[in-house]
Coordinates of C-alpha atoms in Angstrom, one line a residue:
X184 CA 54.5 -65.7 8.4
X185 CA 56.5 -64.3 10.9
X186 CA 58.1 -67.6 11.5
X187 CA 59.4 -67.5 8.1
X188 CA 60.6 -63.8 8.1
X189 CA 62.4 -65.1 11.3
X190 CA 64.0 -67.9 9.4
X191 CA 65.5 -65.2 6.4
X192 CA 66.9 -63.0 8.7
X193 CA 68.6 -65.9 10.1
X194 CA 70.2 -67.2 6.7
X195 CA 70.7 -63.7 6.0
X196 CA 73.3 -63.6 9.2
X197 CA 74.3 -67.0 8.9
X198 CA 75.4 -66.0 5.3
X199 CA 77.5 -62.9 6.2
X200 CA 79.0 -64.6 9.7
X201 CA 80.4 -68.0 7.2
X202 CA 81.2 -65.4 4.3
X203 CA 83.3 -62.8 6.3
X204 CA 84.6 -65.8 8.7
X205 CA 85.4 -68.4 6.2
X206 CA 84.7 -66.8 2.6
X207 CA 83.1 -70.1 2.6
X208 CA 78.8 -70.5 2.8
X209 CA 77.0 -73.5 3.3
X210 CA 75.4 -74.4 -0.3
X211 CA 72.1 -75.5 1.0
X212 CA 71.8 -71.8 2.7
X213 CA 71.2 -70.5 -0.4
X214 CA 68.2 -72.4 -2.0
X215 CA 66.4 -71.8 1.6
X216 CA 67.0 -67.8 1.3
X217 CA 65.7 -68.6 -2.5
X218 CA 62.2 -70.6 -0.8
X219 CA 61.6 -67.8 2.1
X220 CA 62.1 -64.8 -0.2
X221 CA 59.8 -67.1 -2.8
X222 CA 57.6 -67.1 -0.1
X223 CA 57.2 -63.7 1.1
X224 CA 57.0 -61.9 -2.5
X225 CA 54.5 -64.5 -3.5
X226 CA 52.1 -63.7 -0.5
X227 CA 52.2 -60.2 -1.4
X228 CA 52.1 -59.8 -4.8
X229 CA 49.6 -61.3 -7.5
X230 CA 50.8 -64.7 -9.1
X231 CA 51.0 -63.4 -12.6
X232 CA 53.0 -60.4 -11.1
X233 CA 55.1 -62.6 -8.9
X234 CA 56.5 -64.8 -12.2
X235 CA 56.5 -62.2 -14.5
X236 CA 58.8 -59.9 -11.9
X237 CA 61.2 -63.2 -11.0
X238 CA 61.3 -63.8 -14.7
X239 CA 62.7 -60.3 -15.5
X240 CA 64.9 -60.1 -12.3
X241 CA 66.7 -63.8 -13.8
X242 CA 67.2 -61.6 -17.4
X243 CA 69.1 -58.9 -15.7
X244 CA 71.1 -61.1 -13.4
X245 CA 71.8 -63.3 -16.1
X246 CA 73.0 -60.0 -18.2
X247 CA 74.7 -58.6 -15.1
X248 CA 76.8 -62.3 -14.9
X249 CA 77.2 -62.4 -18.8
X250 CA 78.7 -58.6 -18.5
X251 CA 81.2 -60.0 -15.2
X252 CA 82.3 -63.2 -17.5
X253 CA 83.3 -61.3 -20.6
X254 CA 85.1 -58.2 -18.5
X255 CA 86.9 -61.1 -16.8
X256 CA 87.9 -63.1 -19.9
X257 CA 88.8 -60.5 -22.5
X258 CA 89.6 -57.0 -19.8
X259 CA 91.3 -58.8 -16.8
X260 CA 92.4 -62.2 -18.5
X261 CA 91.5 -64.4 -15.6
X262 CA 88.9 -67.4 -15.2
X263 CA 85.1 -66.4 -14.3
X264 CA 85.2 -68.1 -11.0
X265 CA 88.7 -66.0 -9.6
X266 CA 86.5 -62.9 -10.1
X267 CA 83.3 -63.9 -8.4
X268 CA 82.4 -67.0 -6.2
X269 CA 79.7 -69.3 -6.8
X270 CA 78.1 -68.4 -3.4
X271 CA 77.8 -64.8 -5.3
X272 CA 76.1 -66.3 -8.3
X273 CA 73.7 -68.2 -6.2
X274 CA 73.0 -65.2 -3.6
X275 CA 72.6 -63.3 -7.0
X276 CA 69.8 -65.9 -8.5
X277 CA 68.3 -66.5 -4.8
X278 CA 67.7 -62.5 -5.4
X279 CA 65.7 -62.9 -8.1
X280 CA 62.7 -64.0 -6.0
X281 CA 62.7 -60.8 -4.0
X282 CA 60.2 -57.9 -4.9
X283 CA 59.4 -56.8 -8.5
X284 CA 61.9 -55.7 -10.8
X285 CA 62.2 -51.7 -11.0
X286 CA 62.3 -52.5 -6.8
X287 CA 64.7 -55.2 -7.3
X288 CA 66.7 -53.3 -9.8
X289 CA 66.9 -50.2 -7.3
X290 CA 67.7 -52.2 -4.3
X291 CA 70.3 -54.2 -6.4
X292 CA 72.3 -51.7 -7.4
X293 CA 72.0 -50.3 -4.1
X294 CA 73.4 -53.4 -2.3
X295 CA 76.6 -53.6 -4.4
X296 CA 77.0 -50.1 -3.8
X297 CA 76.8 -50.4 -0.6
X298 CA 79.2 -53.4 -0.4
X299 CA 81.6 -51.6 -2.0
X300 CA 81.7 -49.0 0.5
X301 CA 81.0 -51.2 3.6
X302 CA 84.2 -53.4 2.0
X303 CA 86.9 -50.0 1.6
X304 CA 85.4 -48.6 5.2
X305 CA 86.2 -52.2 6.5
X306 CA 88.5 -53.8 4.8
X307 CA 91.2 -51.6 3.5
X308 CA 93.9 -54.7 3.0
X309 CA 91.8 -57.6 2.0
X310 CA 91.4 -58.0 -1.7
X311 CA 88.6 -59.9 -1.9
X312 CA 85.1 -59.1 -1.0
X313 CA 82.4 -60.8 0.4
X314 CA 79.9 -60.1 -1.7
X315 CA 77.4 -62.7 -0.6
X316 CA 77.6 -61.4 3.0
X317 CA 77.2 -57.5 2.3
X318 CA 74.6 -58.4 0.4
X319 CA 72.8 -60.3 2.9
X320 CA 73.5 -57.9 5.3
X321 CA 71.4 -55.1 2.8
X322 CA 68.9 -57.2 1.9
X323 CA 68.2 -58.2 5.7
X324 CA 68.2 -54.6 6.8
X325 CA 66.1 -53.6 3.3
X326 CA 63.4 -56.2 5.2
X327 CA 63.5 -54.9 8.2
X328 CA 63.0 -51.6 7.3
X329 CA 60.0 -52.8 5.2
X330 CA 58.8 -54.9 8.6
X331 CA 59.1 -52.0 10.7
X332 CA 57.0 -49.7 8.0
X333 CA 60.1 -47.5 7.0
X334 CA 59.8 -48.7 3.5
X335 CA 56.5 -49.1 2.4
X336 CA 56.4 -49.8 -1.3
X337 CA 59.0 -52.6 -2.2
X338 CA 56.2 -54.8 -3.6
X339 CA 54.7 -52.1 -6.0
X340 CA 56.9 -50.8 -8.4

């Protein structure tokens, strides 16, 4: 286990080096965060638990991204994908597969939040945020505090 915890906080920082760098992530980074974070919820949660909780964290993305299309068509007149990047989208469905849903929902919110803040702090110029990477940055540091025993009930609510 702690090989693959090892390997997550790795395409966690991989994903916020290339997305801060570049604003450009390597695809296949993001249906390996998808596996490990698979992987970890599933080993500590109950199966029926596990695909209940991922089905219900997909609704509420899927409802978060429908919200982001029609704001973007009919609000801000522009295409869906000059307001958010596909690398978003799939960080955003990799996500999914993180801890049950009132956690996820809590630690969501909490992570664009905190984007948002880390990107005016930051970035006062740029225009653009990298989403994907503040986001991997949070989530990284949301498992580390729940390695370290900080946080000690992701996996229960």
């Amino acid at each position: 286990m702690i090989l693959i915890k090892i390997l997550l906080i790795l395409c966690l920082l991989t994903i916020l080096y290339q997305d801060i760098k570049e604003r450009k992530v390597y695809w296949f980074l993001f249906p390996v965060c998808t596996l490990l974070f698979g992987i970890i919820y599933y080993t500590k949660s109950i199966q029926v638990v596990f695909y209940t909780s991922v089905i219900i964290n997909l609704c509420f993305i899927s409802c978060l991204l429908t919200i982001i299309f029609l704001y973007a068509k009919y609000k801000l007149s522009l295409p869906f994908h000059k307001v958010i990047g596909l690398g978003d989208i799939l960080l955003f469905l990799g996500l999914s597969f993180t801890f049950a849903s009132v956690s996820f929902i809590i630690i969501f919110i909490s992570a664009l939040i905190f984007s948002l803040i880390l990107h005016i702090v930051i970035n006062k110029k740029e225009s653009t945020v990298p989403l994907a990477g503040y986001m991997s940055l949070f989530f990284g540091l949301t498992y580390l505090a729940d390695w370290v025993g900080i946080i000690n009930s992701l996996y229960l609510i």
